[in-house]
PDB file of C-alpha atoms in Angstrom:
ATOM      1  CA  UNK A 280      -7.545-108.508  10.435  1.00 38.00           C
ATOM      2  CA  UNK A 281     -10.070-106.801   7.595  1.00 36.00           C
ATOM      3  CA  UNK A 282      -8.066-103.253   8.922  1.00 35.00           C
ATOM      4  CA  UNK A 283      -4.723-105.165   8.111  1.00 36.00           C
ATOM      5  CA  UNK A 284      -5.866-106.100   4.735  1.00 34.00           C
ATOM      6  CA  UNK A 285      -7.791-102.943   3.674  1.00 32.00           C
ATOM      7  CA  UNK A 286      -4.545-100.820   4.479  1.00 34.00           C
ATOM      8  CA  UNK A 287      -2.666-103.515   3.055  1.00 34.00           C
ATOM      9  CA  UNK A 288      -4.181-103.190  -0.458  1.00 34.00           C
ATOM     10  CA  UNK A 289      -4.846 -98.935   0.350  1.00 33.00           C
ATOM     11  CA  UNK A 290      -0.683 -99.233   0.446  1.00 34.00           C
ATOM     12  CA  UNK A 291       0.082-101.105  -2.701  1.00 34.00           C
ATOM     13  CA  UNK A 292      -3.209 -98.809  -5.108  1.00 36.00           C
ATOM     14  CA  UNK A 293      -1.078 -95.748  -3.783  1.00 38.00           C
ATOM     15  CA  UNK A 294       2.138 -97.054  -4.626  1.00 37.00           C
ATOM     16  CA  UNK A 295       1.084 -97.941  -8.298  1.00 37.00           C
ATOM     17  CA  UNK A 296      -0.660 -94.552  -8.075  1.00 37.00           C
ATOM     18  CA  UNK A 297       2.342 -92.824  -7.453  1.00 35.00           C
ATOM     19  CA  UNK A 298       4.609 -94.909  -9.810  1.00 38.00           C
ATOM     20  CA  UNK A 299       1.752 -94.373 -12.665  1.00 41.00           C
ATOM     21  CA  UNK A 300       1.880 -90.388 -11.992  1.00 43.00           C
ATOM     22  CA  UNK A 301       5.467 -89.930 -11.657  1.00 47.00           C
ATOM     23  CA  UNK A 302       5.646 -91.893 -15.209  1.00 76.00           C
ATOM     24  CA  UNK A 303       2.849 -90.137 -16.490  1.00 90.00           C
ATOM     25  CA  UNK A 304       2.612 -86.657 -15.105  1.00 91.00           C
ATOM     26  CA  UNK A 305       0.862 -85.030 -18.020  1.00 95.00           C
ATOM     27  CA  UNK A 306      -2.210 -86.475 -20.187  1.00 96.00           C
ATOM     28  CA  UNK A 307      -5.332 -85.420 -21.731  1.00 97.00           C
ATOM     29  CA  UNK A 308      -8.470 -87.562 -22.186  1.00 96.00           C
ATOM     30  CA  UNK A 309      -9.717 -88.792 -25.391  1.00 97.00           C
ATOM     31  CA  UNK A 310     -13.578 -89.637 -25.144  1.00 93.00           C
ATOM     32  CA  UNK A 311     -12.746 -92.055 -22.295  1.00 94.00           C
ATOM     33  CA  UNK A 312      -9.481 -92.641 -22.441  1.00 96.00           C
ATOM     34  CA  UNK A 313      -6.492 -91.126 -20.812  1.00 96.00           C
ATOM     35  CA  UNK A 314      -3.485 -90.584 -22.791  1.00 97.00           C
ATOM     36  CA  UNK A 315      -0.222 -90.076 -21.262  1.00 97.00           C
ATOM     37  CA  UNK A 316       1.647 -87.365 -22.827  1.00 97.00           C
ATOM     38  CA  UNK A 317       5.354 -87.943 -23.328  1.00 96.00           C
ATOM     39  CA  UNK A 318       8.328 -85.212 -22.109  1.00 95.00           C
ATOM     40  CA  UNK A 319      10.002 -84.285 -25.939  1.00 95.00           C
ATOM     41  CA  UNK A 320      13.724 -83.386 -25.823  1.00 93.00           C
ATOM     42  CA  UNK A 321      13.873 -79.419 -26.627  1.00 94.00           C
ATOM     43  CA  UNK A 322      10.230 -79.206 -26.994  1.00 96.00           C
ATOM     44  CA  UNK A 323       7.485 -77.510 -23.927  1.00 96.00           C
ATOM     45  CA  UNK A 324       3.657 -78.869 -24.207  1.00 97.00           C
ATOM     46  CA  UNK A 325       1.981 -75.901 -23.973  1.00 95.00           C
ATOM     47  CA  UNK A 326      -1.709 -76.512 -24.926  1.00 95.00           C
ATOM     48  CA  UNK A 327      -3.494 -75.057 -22.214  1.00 94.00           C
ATOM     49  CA  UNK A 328      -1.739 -71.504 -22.852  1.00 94.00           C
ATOM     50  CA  UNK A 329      -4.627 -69.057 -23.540  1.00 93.00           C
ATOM     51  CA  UNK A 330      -2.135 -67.974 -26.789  1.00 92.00           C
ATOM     52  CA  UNK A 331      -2.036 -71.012 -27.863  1.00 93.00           C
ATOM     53  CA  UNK A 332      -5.656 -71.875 -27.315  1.00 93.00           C
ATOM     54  CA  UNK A 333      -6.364 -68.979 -29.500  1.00 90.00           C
ATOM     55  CA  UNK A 334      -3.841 -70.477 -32.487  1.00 87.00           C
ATOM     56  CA  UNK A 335      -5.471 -74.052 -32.169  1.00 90.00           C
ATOM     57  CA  UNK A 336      -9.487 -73.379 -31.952  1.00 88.00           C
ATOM     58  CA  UNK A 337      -9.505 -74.043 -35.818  1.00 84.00           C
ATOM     59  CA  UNK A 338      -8.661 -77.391 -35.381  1.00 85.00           C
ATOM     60  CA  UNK A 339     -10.740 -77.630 -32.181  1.00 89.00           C
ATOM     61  CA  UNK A 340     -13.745 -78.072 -35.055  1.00 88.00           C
ATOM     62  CA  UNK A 341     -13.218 -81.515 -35.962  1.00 88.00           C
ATOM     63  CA  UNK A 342     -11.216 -83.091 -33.230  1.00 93.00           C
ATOM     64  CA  UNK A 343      -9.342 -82.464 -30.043  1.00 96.00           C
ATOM     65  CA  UNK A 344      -6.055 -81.228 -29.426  1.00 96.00           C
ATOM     66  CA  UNK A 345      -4.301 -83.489 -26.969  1.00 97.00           C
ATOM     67  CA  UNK A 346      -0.926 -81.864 -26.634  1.00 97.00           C
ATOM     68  CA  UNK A 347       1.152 -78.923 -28.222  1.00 97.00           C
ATOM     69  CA  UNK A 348       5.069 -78.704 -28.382  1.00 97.00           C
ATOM     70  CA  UNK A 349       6.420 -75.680 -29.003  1.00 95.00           C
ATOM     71  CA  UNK A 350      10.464 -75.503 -29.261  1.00 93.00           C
ATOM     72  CA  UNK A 351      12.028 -74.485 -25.965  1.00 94.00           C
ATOM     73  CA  UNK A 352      12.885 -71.038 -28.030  1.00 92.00           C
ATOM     74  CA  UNK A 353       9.981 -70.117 -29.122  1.00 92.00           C
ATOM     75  CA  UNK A 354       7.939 -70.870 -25.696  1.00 93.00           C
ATOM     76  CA  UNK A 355       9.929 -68.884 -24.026  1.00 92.00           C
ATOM     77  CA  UNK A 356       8.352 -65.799 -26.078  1.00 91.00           C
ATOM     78  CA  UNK A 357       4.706 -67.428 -25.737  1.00 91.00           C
ATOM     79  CA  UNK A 358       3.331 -63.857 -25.051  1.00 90.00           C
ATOM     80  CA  UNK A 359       4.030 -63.010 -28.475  1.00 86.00           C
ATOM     81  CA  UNK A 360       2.876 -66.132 -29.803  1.00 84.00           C
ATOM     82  CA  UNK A 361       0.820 -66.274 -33.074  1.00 76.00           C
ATOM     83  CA  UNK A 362       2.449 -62.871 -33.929  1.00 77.00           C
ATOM     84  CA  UNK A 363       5.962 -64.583 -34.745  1.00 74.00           C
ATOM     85  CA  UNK A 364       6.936 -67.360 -36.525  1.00 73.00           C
ATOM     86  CA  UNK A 365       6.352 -70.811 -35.406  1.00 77.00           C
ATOM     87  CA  UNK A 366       8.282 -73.211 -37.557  1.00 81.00           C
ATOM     88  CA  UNK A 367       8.748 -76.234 -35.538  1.00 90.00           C
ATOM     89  CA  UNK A 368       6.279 -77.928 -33.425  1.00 94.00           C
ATOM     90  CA  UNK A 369       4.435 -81.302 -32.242  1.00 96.00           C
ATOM     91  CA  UNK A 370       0.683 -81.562 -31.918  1.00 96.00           C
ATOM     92  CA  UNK A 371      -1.203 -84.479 -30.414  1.00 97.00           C
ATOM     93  CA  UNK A 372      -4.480 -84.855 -31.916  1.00 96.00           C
ATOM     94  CA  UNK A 373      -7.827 -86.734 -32.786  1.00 95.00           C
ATOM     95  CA  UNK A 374     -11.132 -86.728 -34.069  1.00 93.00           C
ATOM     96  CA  UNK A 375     -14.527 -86.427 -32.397  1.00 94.00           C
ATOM     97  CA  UNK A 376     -16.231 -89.353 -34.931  1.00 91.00           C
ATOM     98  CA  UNK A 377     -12.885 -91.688 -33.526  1.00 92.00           C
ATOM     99  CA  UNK A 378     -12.955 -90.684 -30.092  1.00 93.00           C
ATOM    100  CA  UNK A 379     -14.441 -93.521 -28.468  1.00 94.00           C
ATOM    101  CA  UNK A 380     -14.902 -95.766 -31.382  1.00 95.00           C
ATOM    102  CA  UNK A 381     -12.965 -99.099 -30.431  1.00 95.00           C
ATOM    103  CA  UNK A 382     -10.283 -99.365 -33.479  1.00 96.00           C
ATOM    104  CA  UNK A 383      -8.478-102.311 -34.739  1.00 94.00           C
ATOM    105  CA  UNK A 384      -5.139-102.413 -37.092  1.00 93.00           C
ATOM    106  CA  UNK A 385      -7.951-102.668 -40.170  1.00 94.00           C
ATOM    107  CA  UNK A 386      -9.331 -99.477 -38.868  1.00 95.00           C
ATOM    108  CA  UNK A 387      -5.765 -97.605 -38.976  1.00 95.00           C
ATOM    109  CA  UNK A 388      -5.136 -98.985 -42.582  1.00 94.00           C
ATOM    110  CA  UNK A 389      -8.632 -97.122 -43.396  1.00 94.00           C
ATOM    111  CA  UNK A 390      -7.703 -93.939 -41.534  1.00 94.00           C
ATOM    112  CA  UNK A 391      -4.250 -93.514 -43.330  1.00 93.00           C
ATOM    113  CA  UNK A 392      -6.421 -94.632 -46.824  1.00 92.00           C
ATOM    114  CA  UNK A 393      -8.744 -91.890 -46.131  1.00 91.00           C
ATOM    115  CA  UNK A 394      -5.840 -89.552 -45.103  1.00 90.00           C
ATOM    116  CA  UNK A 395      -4.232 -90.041 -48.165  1.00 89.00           C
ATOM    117  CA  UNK A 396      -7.308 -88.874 -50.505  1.00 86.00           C
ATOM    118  CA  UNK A 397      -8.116 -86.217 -48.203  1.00 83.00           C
ATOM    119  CA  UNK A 398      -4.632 -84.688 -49.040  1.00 81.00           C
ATOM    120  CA  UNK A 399      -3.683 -85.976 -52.332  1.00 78.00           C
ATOM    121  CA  UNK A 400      -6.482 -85.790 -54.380  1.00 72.00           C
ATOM    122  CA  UNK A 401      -7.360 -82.644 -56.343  1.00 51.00           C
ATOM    123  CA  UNK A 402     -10.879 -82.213 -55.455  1.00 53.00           C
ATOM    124  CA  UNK A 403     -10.635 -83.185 -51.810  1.00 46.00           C
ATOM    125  CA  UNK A 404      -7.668 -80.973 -51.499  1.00 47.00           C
ATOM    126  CA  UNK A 405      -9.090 -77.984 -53.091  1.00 50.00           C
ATOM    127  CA  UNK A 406     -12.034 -77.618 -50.198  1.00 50.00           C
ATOM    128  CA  UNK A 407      -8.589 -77.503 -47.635  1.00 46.00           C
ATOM    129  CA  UNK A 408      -6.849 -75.160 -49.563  1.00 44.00           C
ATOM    130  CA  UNK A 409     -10.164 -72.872 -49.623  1.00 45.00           C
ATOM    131  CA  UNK A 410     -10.821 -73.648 -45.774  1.00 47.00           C
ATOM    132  CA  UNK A 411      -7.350 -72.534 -44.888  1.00 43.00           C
ATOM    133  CA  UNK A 412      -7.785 -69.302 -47.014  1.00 44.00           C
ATOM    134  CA  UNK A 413     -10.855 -68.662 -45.017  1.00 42.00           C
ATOM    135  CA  UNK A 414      -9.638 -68.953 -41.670  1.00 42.00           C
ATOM    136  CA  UNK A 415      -5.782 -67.168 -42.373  1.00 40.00           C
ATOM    137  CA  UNK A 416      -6.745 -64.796 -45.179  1.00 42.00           C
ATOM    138  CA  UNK A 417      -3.566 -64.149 -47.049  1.00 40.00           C
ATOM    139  CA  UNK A 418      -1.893 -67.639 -47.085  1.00 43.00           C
ATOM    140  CA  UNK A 419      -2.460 -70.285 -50.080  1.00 47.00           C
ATOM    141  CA  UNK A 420      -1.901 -73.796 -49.155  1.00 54.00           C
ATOM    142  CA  UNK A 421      -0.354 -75.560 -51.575  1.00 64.00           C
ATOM    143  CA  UNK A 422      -0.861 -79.391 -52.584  1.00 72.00           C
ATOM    144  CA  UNK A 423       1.293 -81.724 -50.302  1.00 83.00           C
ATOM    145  CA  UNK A 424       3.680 -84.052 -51.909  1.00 86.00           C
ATOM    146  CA  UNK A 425       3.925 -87.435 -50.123  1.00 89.00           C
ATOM    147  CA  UNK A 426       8.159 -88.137 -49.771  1.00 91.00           C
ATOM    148  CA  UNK A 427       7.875 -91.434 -48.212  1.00 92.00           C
ATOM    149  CA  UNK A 428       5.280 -94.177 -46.247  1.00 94.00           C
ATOM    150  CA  UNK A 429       6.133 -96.410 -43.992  1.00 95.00           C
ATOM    151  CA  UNK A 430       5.010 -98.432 -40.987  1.00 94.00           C
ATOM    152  CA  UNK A 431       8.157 -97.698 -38.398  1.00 93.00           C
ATOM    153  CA  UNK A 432       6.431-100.509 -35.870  1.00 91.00           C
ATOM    154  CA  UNK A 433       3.520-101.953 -35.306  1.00 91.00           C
ATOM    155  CA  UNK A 434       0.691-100.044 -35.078  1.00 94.00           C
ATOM    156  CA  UNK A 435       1.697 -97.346 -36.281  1.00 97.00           C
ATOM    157  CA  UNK A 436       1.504 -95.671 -40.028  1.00 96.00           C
ATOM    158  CA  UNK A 437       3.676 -92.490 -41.171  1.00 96.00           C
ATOM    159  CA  UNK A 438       3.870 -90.336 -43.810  1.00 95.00           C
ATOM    160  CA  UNK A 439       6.216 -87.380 -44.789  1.00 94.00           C
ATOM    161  CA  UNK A 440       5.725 -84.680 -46.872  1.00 91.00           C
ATOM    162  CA  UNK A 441       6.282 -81.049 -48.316  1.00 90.00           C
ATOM    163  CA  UNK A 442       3.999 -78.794 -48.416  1.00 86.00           C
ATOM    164  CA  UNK A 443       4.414 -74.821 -49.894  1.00 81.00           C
ATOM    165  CA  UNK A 444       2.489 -71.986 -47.846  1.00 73.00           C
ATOM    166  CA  UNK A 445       2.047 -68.814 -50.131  1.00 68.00           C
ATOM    167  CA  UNK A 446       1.463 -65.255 -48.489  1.00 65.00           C
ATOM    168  CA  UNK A 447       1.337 -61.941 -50.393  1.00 61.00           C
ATOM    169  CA  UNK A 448       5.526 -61.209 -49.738  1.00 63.00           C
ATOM    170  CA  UNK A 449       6.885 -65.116 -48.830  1.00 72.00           C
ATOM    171  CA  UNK A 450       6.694 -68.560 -49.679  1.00 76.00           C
ATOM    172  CA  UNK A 451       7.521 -71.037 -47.245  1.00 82.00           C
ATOM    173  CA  UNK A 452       8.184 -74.799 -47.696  1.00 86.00           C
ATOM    174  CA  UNK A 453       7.392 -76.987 -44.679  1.00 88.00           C
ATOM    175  CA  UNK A 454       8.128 -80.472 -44.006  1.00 91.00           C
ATOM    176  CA  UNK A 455       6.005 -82.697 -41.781  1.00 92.00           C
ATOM    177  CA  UNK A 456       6.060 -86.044 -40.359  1.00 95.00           C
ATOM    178  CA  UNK A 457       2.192 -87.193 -39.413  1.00 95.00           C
ATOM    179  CA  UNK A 458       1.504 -90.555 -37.722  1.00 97.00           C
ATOM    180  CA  UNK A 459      -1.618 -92.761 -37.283  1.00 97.00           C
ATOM    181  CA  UNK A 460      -1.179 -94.418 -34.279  1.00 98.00           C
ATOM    182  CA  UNK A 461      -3.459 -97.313 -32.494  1.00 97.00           C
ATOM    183  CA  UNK A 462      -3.080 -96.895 -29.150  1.00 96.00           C
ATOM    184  CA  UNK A 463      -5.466 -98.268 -26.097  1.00 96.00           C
ATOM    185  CA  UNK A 464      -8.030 -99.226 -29.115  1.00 96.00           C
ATOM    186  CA  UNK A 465      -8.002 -95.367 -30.323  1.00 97.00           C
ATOM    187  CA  UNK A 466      -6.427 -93.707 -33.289  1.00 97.00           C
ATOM    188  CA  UNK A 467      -4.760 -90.879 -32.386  1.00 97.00           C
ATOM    189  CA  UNK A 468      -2.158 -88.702 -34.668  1.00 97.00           C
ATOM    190  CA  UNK A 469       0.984 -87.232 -34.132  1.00 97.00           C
ATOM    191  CA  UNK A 470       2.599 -84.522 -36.174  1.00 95.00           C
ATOM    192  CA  UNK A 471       6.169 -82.587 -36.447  1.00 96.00           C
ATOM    193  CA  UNK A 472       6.527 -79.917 -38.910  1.00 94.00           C
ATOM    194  CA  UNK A 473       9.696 -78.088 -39.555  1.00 92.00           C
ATOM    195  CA  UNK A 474      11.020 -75.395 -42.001  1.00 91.00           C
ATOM    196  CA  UNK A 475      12.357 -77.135 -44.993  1.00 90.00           C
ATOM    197  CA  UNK A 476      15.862 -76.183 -45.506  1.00 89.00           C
ATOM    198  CA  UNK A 477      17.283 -79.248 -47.907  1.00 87.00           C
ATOM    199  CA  UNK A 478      17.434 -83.129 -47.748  1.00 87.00           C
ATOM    200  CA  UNK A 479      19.048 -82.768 -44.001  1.00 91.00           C
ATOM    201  CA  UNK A 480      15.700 -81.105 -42.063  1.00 92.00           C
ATOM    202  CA  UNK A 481      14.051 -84.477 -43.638  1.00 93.00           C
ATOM    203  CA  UNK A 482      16.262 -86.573 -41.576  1.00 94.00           C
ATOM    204  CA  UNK A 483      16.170 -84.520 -38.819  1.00 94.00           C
ATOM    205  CA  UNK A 484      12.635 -84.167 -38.663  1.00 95.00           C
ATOM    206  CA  UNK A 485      12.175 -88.137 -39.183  1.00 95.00           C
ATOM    207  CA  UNK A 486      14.625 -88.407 -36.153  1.00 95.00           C
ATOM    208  CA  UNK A 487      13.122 -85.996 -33.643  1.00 95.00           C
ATOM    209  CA  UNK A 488       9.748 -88.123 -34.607  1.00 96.00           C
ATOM    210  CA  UNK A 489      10.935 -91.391 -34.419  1.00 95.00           C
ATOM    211  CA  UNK A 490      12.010 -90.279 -30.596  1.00 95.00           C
ATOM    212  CA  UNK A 491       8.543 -88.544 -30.002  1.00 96.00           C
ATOM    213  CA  UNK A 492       6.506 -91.744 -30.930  1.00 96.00           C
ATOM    214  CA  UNK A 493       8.742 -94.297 -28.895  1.00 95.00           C
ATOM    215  CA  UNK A 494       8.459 -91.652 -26.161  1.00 96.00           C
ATOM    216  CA  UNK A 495       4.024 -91.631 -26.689  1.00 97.00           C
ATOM    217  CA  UNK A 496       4.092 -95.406 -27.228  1.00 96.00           C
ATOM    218  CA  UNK A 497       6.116 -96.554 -24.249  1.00 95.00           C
ATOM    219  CA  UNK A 498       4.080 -94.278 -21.624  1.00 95.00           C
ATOM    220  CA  UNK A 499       0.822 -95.582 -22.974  1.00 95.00           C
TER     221      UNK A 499
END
């Protein structure tokens, strides 16, 4: 009878096994939590490519990178990667202070506060700006402007915004979408940036977000 039973329960653990890793059949752990990382329309994670380890190991300094999208375009010349132009891309990220801090919805109205003066305020944005000159050389960052806040559920904080990239022969204007995001009691971020190219990349790039975070909220 205890053989029945222990196969019994064996049975059912491997069919929630195998219905948890057919829904969730790529994650990365944050401190001690596993998050699932959702399939994005168009888009290949690709953060375990040694080319794109090498573009990312700046950011690796304060906080892991949970996943990287790169458009299905652009991955398919990853061997060339970080010598052409990458214009539109998801990254899943955090920070290794966060990382297995238990966080609450007061916690992600703190994280977005202290997001905010990071990149809007003069002085705090000045030691960016200088940071990114040090690590890419030629390229001037230039001061973000926030477009728009919202909360699109709960949960969940975003912010848009434009931001100018200077080099000695171009000037680029990107647009980004970055969300704070509660999720399993961690904060965890999600951002899309895209070439701006006029008012109609905004809503594009607010719509190909929107789907990304319903996508990372309903497989975790």
């Amino acid at each position: 009878m205890r053989k029945i039973i222990y196969w019994f329960f064996l049975f059912i653990l491997m069919g929630c096994w195998s219905q948890e890793n057919n829904s969730c059949s790529n994650s990365a752990l944050y401190g001690y939590v596993n998050i699932c990382l959702p399939k994005i329309k168009g888009m290949t994670e690709c953060r375990s490519h040694p080319k794109v380890q090498q573009v990312i190991r700046n950011y690796l300094v304060s906080g892991p990178v949970l996943g990287y999208y790169l458009n299905n375009a652009t991955y398919k010349q990853i061997d060339k990667f970080g010598e052409i132009a990458n214009d539109n891309y998801f990254m899943i990220y955090g920070d290794y202070q966060r990382e297995n801090y238990h966080a609450s919805e007061t916690d992600l109205d703190i994280a977005q506060r202290n997001l905010e003066q990071t990149l809007f305020e003069d002085e705090s944005f000045k030691q960016i700006s200088s940071r990114v000159e040090d690590v890419y050389g030629t390229i001037t960052a230039g001061k973000p402007v926030l477009l728009e806040k919202y909360s699109p559920r709960p949960n969940v904080k975003t912010m848009i915004m434009l931001m100018k990239y200077q080099t000695e022969s171009d000037e680029t204007s990107i647009v980004s979408a970055v969300d704070l995001i509660l999720v399993k009691n961690r904060i965890i971020n999600l951002a899309y940036y895209c070439t701006y190219n006029g008012g109609k990349s905004i809503d594009i790039l607010k719509q190909m977000n929107n789907e990304a975070l319903e996508k990372l909220l309903n497989i975790n």
